[in-house]
Short mmCIF file of C-alpha atoms in Angstrom, two decimals:
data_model
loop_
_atom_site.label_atom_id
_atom_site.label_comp_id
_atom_site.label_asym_id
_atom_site.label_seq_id
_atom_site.Cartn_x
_atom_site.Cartn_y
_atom_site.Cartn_z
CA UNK A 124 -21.47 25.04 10.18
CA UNK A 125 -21.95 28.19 8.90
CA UNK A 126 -24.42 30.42 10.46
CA UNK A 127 -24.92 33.65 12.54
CA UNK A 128 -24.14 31.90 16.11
CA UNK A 129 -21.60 30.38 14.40
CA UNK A 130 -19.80 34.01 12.97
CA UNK A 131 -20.20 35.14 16.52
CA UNK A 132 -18.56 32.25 18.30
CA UNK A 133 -15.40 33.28 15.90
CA UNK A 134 -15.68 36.89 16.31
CA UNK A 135 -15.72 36.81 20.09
CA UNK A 136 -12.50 34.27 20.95
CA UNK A 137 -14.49 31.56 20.38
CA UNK A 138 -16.75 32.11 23.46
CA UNK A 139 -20.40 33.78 24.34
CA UNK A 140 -22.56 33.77 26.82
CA UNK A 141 -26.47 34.42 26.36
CA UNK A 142 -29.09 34.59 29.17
CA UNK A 143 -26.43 32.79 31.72
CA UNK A 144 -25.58 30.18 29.17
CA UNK A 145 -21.37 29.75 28.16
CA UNK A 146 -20.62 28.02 24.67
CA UNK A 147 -17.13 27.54 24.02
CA UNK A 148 -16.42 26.52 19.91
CA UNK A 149 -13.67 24.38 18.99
CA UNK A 150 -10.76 26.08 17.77
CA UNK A 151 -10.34 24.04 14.56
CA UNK A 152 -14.19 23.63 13.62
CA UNK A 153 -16.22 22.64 10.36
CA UNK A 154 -15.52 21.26 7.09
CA UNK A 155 -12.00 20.94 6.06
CA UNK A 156 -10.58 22.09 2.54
CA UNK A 157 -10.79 18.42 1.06
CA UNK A 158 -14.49 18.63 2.03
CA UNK A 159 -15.27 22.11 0.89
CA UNK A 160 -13.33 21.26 -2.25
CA UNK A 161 -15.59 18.26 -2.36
CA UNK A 162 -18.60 19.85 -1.92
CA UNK A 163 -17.94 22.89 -4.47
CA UNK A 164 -17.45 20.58 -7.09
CA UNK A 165 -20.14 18.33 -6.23
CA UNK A 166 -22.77 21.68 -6.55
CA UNK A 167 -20.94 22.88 -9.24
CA UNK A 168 -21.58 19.33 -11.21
CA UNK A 169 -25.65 19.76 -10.09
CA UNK A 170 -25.79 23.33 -11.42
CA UNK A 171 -23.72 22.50 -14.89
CA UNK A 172 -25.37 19.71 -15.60
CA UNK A 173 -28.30 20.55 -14.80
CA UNK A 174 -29.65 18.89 -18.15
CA UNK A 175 -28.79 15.31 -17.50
CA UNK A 176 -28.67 13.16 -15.33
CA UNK A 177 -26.43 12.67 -12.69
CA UNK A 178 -25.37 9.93 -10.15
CA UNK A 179 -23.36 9.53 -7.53
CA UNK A 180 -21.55 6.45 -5.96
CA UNK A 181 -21.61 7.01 -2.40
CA UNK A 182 -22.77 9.39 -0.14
CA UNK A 183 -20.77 12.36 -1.12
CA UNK A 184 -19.95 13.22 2.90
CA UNK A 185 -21.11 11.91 5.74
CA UNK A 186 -23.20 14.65 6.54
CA UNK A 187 -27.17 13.83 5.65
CA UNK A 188 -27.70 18.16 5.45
CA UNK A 189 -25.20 17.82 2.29
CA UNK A 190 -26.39 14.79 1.02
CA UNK A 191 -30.25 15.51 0.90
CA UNK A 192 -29.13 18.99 -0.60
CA UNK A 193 -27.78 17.20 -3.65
CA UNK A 194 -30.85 14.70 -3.75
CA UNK A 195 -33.08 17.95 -4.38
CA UNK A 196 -30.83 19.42 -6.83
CA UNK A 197 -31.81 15.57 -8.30
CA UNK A 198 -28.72 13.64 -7.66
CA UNK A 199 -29.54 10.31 -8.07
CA UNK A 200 -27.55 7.86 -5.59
CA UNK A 201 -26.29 4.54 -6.60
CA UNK A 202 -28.28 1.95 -5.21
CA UNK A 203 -26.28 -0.60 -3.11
CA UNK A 204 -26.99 -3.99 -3.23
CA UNK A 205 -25.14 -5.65 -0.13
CA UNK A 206 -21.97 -7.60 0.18
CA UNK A 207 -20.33 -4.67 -1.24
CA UNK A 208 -22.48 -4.73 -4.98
CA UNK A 209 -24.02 -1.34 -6.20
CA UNK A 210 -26.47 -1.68 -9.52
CA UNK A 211 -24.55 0.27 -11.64
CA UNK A 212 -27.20 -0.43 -14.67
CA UNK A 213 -29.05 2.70 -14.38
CA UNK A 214 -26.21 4.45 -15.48
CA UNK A 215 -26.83 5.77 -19.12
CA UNK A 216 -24.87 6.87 -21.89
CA UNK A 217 -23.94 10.59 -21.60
CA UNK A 218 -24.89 10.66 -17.93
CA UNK A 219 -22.80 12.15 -15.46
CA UNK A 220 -21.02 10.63 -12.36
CA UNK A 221 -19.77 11.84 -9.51
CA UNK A 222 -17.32 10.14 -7.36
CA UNK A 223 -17.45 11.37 -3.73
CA UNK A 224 -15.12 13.34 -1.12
CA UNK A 225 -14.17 9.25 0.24
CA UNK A 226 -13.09 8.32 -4.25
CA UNK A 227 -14.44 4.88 -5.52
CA UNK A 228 -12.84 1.47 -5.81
CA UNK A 229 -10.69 1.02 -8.89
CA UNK A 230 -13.03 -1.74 -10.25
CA UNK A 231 -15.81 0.88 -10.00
CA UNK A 232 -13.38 3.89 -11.73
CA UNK A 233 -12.98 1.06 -14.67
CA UNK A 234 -16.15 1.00 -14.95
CA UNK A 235 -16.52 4.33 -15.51
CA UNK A 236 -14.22 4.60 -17.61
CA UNK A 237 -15.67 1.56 -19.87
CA UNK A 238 -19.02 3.80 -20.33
CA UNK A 239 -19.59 6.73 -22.43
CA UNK A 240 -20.23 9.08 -19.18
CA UNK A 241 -18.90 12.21 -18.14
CA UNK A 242 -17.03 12.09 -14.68
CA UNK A 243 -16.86 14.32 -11.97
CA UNK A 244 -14.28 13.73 -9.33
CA UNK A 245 -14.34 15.02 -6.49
CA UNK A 246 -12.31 12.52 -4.08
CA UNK A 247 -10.16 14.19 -1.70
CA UNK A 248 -6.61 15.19 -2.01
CA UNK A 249 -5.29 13.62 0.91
CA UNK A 250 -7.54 9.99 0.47
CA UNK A 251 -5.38 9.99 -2.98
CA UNK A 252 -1.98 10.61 -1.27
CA UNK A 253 -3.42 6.95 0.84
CA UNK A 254 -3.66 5.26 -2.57
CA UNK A 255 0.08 6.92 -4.22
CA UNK A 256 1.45 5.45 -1.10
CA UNK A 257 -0.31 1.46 -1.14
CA UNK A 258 0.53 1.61 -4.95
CA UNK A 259 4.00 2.39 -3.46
CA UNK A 260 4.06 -0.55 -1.60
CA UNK A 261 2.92 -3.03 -4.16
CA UNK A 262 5.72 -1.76 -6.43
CA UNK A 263 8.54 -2.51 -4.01
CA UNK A 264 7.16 -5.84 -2.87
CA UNK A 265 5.41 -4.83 0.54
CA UNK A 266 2.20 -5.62 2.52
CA UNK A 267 -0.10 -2.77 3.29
CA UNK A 268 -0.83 -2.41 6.63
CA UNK A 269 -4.05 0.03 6.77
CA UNK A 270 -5.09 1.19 9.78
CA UNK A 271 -9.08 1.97 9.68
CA UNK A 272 -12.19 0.43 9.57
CA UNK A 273 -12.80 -2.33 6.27
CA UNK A 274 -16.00 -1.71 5.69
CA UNK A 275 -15.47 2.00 5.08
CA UNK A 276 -16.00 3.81 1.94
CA UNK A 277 -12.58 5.41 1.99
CA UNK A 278 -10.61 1.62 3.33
CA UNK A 279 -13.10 -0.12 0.59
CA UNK A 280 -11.41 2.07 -1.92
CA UNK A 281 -8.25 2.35 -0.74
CA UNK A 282 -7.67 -1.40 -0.57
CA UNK A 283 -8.43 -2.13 -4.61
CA UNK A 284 -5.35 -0.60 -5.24
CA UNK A 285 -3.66 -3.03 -3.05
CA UNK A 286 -2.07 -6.86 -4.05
CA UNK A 287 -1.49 -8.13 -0.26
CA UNK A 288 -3.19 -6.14 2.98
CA UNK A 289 -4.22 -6.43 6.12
CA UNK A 290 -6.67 -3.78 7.91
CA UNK A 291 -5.94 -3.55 11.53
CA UNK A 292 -8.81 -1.35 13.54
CA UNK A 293 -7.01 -0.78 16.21
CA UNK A 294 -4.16 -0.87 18.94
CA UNK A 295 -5.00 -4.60 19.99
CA UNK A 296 -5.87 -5.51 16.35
CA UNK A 297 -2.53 -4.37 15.56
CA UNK A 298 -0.74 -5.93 18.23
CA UNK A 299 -2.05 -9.22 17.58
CA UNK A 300 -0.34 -9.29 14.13
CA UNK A 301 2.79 -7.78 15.47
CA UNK A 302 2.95 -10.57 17.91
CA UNK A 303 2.18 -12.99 15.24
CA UNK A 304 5.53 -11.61 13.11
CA UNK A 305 7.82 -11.73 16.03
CA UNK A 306 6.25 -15.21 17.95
CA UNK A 307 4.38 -16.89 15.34
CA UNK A 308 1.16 -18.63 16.85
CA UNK A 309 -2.24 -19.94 15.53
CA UNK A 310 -2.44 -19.05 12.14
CA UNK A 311 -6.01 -19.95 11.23
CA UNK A 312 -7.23 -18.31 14.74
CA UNK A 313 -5.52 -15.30 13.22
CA UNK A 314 -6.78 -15.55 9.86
CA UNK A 315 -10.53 -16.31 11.10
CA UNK A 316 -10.59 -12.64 12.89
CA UNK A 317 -9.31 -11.06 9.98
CA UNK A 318 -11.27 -12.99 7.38
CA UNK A 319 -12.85 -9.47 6.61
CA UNK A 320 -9.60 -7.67 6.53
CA UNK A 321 -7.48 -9.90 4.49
CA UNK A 322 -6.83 -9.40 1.17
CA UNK A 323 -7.50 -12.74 -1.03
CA UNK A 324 -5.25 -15.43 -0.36
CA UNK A 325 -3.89 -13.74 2.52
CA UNK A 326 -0.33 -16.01 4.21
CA UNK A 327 0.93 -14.26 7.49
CA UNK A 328 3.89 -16.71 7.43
CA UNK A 329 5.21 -15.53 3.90
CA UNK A 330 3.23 -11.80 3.89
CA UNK A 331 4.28 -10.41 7.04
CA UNK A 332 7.99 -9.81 6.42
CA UNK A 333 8.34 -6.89 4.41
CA UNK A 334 5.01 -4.45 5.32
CA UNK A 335 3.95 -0.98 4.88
CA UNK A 336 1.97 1.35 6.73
CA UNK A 337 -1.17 3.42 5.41
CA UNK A 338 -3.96 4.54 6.99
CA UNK A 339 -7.49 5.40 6.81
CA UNK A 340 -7.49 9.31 6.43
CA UNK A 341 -10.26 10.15 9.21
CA UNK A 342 -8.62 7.40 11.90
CA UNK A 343 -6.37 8.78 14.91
CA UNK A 344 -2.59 10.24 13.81
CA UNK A 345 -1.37 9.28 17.53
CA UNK A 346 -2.76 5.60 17.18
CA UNK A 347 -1.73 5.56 13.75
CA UNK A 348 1.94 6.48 15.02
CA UNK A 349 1.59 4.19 17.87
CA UNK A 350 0.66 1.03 15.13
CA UNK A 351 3.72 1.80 13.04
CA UNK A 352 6.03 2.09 16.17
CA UNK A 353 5.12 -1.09 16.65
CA UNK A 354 5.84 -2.84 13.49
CA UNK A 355 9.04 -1.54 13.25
CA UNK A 356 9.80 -2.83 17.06
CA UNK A 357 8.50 -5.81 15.46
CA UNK A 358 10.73 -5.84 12.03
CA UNK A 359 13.42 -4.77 14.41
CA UNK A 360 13.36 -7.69 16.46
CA UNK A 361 12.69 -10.17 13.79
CA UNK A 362 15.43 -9.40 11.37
CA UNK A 363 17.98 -7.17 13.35
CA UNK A 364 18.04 -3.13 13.45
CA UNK A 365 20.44 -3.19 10.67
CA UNK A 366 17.59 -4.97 8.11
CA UNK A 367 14.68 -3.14 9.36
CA UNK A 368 14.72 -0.70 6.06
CA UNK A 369 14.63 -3.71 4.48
CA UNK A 370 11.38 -4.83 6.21
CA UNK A 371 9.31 -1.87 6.82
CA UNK A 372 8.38 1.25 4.83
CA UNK A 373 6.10 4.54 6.49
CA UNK A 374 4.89 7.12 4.76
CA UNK A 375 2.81 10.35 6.35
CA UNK A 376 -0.84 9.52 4.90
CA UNK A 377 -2.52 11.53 8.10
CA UNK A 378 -5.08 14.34 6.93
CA UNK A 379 -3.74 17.38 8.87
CA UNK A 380 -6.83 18.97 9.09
CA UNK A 381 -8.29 15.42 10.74
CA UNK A 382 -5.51 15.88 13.48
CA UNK A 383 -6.55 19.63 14.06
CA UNK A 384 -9.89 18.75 15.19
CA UNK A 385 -9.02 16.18 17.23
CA UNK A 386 -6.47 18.32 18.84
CA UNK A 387 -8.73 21.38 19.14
CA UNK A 388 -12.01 18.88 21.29
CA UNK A 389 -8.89 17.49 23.12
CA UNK A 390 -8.04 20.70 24.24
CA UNK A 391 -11.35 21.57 25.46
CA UNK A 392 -11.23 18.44 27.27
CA UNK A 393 -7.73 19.14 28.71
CA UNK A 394 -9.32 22.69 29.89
CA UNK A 395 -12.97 20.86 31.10
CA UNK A 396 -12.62 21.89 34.97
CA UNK A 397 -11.13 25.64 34.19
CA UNK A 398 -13.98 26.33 31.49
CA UNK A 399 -16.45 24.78 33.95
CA UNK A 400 -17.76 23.11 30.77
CA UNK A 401 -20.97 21.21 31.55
CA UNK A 402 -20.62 18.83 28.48
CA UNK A 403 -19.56 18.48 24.91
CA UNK A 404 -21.50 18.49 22.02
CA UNK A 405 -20.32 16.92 19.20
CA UNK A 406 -22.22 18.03 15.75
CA UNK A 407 -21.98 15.72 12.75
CA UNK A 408 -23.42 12.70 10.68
CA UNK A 409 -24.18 9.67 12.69
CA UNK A 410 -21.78 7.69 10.32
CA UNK A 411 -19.21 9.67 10.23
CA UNK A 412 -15.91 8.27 11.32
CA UNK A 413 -14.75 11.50 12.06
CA UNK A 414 -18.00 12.74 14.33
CA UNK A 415 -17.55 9.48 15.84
CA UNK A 416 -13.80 10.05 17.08
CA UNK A 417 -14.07 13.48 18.00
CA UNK A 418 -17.22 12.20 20.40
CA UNK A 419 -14.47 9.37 21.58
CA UNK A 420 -12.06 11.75 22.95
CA UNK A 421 -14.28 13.48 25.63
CA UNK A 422 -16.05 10.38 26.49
CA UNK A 423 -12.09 8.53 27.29
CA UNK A 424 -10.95 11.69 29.36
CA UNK A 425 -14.02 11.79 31.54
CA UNK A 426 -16.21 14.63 30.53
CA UNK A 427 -19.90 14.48 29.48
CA UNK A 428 -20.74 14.49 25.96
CA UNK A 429 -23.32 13.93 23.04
CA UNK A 430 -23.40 13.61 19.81
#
């Protein structure tokens, strides 16, 4: 993202035109500070270490540019297994491990912490405001509702600090546990959809009535907004507007700089027909949660666009 056509774009009000073709940039574009921050330590880690060796858990982004950049400054990454398993045996004392921009599962920070290694962290900021506010809602008794994807690095590690969760993906996911708190209904039908998404020894009937709401740092703020409006329509009809306190708890877990993106492609969108735009590109890691919203939003208000 950073580059000479890049500088130019910024320099010129985010617009140039070269032998008859426009390109319009993003307002809000790139890495964001978490990421950078990431990144910079990440390098850093590489350089200073340069005489041991080094893993890493994860992918440190998903970006394969920055990834294969710290395999040649010999990174090794952990190997994964399946089923969620890494082999964690190549890991030897006095090596160093980095934990990347999405953090690592508690089990896995244990771990860590059981071996005579030296640690880099580099998760972000914002993913550790996610697990402050599930711890939050273990201590006073609550379910964590997370909104994102389970099988995500960032969910994966954000639900081992939880007791009791559920991880809704959506709207409809999300409405069919609301309607399950206020109506009741088919409880194994709704425990065999979220068999993935449930923590162990998951009851709707007993852990539904006093939830919390988290999310998934890279997911939508306006869905994530929409899913808690609705569980506290559903606490509120359930137990009375007087009790809802009582019954649900939100906190603001939404990366800022996710919602600035997503704001900044939706208002090229919003502008399509008066920018005679042609298409969107979207630039980013195929896995990227992230890449993979900001490609939603064109492709739901009708213009053309690739990733």
């Amino acid at each position: 993202f950073k580059s000479d056509i890049v500088d130019e774009l910024k320099g010129s009000q985010y617009v140039i035109e070269k032998d008859g073709v426009k390109v319009h940039l993003a307002k809000d574009f790139g890495f964001c500070w978490g990421v950078e921050r990431s990144i910079a330590l990440a390098y850093e880690a590489a350089s200073h270490f340069s005489d041991r060796t080094i893993h890493i858990t994860n992918e440190l982004i998903h970006n394969p540019e920055v990834n294969d950049s710290l395999t040649k400054k010999n990174v090794q990454l952990i190997e994964k297994l399946g089923e969620g398993k890494k082999d964690f045996s190549k890991i030897g004392e006095n090596d160093v491990v980095i934990l990347p921009a999405f953090g690592a599962s508690f089990e896995e920070m244990e771990l860590m912490n059981s071996k005579n290694v030296e640690v880099v962290d580099t998760t972000c900021p914002w993913v550790s405001k996610v697990w402050n506010t599930v711890d939050t809602h273990q201590k006073k008794g609550l379910t964590s509702i997370i909104h994102g994807k389970y099988a995500h690095e960032e969910t994966v590690a954000t639900i081992s600090f939880c007791e009791d969760y559920i991880i809704v993906k959506d709207m409809k996911e999300a409405d069919m546990v609301t309607d399950y708190i206020v109506n009741g209904g088919d409880k194994e039908a709704l425990l065999k959809y979220f068999k993935n998404a449930i923590s162990e020894g998951f009851d709707p009937d007993t852990m539904l009535n006093k939830v919390g709401l988290a999310n998934q740092t890279t997911m939508y703020k306006k869905e994530t907004r929409a899913i808690g409006q609705a569980f506290q329509k559903a606490m509120m009809k359930k137990f009375g507007p007087t009790e809802v306190n009582q019954h649900y708890m939100e906190f603001d877990t939404i990366c800022d700089a996710t919602q600035e993106r997503q704001d900044a492609v939706s208002e090229l969108v919003e502008n399509s027909k008066e920018l005679d735009l042609d298409f969107i590109l979207v630039v980013g890691g195929w896995d990227s949660s992230n890449t993979a919203h900001l490609l939603e939003i064109p492709l739901i208000g009708g213009v053309r666009a690739f990733h």
